[in-house]
Short mmCIF file of C-alpha atoms in Angstrom, two decimals:
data_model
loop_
_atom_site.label_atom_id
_atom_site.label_comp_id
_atom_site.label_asym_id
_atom_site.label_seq_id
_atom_site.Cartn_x
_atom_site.Cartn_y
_atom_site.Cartn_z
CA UNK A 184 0.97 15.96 17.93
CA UNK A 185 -0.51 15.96 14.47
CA UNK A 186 -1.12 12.05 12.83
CA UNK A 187 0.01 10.37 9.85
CA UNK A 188 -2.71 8.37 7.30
CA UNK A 189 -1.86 6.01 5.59
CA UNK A 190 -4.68 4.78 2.88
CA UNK A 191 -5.41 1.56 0.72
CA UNK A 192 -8.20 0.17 -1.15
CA UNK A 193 -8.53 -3.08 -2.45
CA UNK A 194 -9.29 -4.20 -6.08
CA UNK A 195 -7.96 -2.64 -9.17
CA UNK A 196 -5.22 -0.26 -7.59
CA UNK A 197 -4.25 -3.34 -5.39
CA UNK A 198 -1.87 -5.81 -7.31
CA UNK A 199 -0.62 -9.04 -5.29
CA UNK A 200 -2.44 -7.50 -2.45
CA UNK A 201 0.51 -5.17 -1.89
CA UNK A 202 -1.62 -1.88 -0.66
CA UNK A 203 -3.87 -3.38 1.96
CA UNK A 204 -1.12 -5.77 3.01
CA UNK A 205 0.69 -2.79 4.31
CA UNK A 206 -2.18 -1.76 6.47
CA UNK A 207 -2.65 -5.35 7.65
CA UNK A 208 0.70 -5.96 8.67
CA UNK A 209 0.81 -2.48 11.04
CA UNK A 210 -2.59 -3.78 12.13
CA UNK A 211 -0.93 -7.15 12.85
CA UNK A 212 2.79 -5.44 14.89
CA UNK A 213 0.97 -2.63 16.54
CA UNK A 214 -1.75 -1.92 18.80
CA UNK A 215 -4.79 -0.94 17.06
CA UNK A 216 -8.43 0.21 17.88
CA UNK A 217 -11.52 1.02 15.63
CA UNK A 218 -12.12 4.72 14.73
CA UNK A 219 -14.56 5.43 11.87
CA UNK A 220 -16.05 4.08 9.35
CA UNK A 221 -17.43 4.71 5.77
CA UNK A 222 -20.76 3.38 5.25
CA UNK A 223 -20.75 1.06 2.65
CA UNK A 224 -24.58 1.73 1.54
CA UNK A 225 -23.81 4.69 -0.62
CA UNK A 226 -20.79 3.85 -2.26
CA UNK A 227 -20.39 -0.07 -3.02
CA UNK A 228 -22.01 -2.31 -5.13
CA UNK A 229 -23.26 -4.93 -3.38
CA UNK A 230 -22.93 -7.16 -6.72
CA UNK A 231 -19.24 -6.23 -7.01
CA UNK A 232 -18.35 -6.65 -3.47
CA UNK A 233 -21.09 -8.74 -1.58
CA UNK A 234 -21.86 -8.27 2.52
CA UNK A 235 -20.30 -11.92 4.19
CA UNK A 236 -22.16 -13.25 7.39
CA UNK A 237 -20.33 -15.33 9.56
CA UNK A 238 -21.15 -16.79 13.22
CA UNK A 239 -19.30 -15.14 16.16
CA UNK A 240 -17.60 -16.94 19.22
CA UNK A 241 -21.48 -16.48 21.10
CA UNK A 242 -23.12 -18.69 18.38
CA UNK A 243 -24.71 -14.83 16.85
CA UNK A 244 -25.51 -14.76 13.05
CA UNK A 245 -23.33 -11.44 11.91
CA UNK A 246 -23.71 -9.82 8.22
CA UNK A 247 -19.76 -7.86 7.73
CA UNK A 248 -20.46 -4.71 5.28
CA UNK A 249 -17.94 -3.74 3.23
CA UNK A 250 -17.43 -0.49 4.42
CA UNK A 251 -14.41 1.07 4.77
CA UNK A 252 -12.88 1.20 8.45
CA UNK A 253 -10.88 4.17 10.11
CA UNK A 254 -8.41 2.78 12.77
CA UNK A 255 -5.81 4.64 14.94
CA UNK A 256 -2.54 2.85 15.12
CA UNK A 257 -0.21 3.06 17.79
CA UNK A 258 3.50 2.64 17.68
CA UNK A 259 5.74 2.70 20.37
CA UNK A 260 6.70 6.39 20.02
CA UNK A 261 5.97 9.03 17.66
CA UNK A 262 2.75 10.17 16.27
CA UNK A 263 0.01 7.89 15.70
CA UNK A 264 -1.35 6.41 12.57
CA UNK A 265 -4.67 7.03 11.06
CA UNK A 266 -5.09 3.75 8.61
CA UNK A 267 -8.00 3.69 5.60
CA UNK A 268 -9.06 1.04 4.19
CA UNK A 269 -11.74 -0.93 2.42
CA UNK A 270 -12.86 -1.59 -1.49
CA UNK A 271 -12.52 0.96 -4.00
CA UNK A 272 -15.89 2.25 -4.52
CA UNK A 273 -18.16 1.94 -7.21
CA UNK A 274 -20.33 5.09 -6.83
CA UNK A 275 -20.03 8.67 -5.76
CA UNK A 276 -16.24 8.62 -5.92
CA UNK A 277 -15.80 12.86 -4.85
CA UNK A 278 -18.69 12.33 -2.16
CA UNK A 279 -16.98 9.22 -0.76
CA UNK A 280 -13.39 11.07 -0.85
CA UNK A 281 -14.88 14.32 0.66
CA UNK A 282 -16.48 12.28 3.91
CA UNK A 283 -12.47 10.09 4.54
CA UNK A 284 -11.58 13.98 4.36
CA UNK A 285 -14.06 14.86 7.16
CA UNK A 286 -12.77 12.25 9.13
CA UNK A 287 -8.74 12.86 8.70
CA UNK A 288 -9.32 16.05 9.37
CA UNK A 289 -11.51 15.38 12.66
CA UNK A 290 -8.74 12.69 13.57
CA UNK A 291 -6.08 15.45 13.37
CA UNK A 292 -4.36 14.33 10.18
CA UNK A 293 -1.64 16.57 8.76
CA UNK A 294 0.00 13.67 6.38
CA UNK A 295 -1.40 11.47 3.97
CA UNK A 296 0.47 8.26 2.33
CA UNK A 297 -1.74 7.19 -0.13
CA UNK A 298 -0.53 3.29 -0.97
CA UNK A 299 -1.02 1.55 -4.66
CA UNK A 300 0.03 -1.21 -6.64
CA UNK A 301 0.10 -1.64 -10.01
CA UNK A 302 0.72 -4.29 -13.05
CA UNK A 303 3.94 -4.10 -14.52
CA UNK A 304 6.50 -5.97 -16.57
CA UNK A 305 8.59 -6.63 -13.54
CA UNK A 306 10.69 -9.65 -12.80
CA UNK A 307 9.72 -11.20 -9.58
CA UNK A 308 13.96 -11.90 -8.88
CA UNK A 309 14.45 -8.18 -8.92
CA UNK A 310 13.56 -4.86 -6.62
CA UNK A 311 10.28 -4.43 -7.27
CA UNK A 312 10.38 -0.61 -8.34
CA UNK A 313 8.48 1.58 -6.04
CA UNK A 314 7.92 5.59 -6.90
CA UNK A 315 7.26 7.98 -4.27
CA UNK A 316 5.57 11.44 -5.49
CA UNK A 317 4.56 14.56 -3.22
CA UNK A 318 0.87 15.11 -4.55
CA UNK A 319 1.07 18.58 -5.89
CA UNK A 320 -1.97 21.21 -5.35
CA UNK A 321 -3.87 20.90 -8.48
CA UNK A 322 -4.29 24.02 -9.44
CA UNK A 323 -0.45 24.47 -9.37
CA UNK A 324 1.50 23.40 -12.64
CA UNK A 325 3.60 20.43 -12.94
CA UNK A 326 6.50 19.37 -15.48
CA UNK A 327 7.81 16.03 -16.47
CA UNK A 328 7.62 13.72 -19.47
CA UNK A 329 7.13 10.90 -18.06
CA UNK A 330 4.25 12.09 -15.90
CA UNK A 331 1.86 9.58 -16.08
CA UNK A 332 -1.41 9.81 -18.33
CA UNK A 333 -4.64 7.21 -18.21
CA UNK A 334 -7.42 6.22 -16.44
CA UNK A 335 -6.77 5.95 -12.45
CA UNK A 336 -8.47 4.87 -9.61
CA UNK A 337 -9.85 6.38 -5.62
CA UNK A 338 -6.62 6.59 -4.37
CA UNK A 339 -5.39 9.53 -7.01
CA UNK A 340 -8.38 10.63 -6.61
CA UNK A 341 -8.25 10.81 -2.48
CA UNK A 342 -4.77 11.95 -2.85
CA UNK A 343 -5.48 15.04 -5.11
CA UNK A 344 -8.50 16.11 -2.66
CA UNK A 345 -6.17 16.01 0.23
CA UNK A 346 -3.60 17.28 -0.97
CA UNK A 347 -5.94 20.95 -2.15
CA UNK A 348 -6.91 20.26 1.29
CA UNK A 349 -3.57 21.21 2.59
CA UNK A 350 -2.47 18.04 3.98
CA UNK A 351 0.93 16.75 2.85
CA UNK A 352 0.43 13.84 0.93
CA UNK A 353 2.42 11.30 -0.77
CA UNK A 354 1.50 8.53 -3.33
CA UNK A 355 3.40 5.98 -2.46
CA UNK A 356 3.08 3.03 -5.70
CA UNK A 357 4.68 -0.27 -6.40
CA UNK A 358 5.54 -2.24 -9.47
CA UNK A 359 3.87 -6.35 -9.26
CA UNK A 360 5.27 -8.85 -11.60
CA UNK A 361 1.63 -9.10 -13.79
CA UNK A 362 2.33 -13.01 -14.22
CA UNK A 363 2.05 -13.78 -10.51
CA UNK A 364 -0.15 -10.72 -9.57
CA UNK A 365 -3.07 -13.46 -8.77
CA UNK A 366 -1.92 -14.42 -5.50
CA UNK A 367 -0.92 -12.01 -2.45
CA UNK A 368 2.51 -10.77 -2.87
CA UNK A 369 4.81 -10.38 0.48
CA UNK A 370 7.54 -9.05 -1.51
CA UNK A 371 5.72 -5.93 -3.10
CA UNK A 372 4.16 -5.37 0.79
CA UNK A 373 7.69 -5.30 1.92
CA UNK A 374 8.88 -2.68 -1.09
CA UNK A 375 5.74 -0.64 0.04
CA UNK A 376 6.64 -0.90 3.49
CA UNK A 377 10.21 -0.25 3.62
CA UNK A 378 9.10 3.51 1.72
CA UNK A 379 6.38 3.76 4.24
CA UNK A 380 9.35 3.85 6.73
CA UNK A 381 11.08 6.35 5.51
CA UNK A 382 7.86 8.29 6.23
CA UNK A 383 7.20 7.27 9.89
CA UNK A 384 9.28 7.58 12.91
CA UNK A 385 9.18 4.52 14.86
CA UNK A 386 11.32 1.35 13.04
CA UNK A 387 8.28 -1.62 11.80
CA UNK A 388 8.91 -4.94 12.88
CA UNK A 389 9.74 -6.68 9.47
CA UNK A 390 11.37 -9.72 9.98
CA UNK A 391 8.50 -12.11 9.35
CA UNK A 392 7.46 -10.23 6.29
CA UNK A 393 11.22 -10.34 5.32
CA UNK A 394 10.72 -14.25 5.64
CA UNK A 395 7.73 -14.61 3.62
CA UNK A 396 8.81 -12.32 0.78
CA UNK A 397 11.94 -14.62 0.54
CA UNK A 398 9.99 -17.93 0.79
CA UNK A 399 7.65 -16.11 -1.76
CA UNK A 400 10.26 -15.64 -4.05
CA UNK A 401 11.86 -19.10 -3.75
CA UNK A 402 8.14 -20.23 -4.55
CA UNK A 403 7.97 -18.36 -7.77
CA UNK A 404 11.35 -19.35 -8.83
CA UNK A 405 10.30 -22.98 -8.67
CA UNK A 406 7.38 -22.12 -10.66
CA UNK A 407 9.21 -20.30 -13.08
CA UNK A 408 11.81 -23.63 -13.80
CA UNK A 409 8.77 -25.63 -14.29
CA UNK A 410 7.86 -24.08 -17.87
CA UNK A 411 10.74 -23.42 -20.42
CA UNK A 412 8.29 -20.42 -21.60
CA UNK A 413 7.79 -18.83 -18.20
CA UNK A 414 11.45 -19.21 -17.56
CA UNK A 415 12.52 -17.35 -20.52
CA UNK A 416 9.97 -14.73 -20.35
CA UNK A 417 11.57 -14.08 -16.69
CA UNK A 418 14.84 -13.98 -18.15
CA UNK A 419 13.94 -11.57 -20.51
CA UNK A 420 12.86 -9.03 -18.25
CA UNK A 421 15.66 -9.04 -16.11
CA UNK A 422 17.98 -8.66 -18.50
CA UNK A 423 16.18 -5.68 -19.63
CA UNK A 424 15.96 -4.35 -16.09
CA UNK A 425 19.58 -5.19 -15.76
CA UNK A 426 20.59 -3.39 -19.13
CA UNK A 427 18.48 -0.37 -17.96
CA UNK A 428 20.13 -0.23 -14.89
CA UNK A 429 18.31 -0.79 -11.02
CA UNK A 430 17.52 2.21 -9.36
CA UNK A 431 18.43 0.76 -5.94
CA UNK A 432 21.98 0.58 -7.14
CA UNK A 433 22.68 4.22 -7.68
CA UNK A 434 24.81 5.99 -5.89
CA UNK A 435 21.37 8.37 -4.31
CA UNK A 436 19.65 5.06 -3.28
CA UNK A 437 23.17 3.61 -1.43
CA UNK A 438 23.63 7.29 0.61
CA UNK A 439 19.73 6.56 1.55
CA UNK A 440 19.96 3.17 2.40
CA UNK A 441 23.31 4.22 4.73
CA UNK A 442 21.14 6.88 6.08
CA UNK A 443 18.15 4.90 6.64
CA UNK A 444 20.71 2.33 8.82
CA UNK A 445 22.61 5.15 10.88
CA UNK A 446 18.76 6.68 11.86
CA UNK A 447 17.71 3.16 12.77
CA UNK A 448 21.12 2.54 15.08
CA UNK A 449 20.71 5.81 16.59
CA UNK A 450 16.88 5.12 17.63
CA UNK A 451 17.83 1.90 19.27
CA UNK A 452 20.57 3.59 21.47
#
């Protein structure tokens, strides 16, 4: 049975932590073992993202690269999950995305979801707004007007070389308030991970990150009622998201949510 990947990178495609959360938390519910790795050496600035040394449970001095590990993921049925993930680069981006090729397609991969999180002018009491696009082979035409246009980052990049690589891939981005995008964000992990579901067969244990996207949100809230300015500003945007009208409440996203819960009951029979 063919595998699933599922990528993140850390730094500028990475808001609240939202991308690389996603990987940590399947790291953290399922069983996981090492199985690659991207040597650091070629592609990272050490300046940018520096080597850490730490002493181990022995009393041994170790230096941690920041390379970017492979890991298989298990879950209790279905096929397994091929995770990527480490810092964006800062050198030899199509030579870096060529070699995570090599070793998806070594691994078996036939599916990529390639995560992201961006800044946006999203209020933190809301859905955070995630968009789900099937990478198209570029050198087939696409047609939209809101398609989007501006400088982007390794995982468009990784997605597009997959994706002419034959390998079904889906960019899977969500929205992160940009006034509390400093701190790590359980509620944009849980948007990203609740569309990562609808992508994998085997239900993800979520309650905990249900709980800590909640107490998150409680946390911001105080925040918020602390400064008048804040407050208002917070207002603001969700009366313009409310004006605009949430995606989650159309009639589409209540048939998928319905569908989503009648899949999940049938799998626990």
């Amino acid at each position: 049975m063919s595998r699933i990947a599922i990528t993140a990178f850390s730094g500028w495609n990475d808001a609240g932590e939202a991308a690389t959360g996603v990987i940590e938390h399947l790291h953290e519910v399922w069983p996981t073992r090492p199985a690659g790795a991207i040597d650091a050496e070629e592609f990272i600035d050490f300046q940018v993202n520096r080597p850490e040394i730490h002493t181990t449970e022995d009393g041994l001095r170790v230096v941690d690269w920041p390379d970017t590990r492979v890991h298989l993921v298990t879950p209790p049925r279905g096929p397994e999950i091929v995770t990527v993930m480490g810092p964006e680069p800062s050198l030899h981006w199509k030579r870096f995305c060529d070699e995570v090729l090599e070793q998806l397609q070594a691994l078996d991969v036939s599916s990529v979801i390639a995560l992201g999180a961006l800044l946006a002018d999203s209020p933190h009491s809301r859905p955070l707004p995630v968009s789900a696009l099937v990478e198209p082979v570029p050198a087939e035409p696409v047609t939209g007007s809101e398609l989007y246009s501006g400088p982007i980052g390794v995982p468009t990049i990784l997605a597009r070389r997959t994706a002419s690589a034959g390998l079904r891939t889906t960019s899977v981005w969500v929205q992160v308030p940009h006034y509390v995008s400093q701190n790590f964000s359980p509620k944009a992990v849980l948007s990203l991970m609740r569309e990562v579901q609808d992508l994998v067969s085997a239900p993800i244990p979520l309650d905990e990150l249900v709980e800590d996207a909640e107490a998150w949100e409680r946390g911001v809230d105080e925040l918020a009622r602390t400064d008048e300015d804040v407050a208002e500003y917070v207002a603001r945007l969700e009366r313009a998201q409310d004006a605009a009208g949430l995606p989650e409440a159309s009639g589409d996203a209540i048939a998928k949510e319905f569908e989503q819960f009648l899949r999940r009951r049938r799998e626990s029979e």
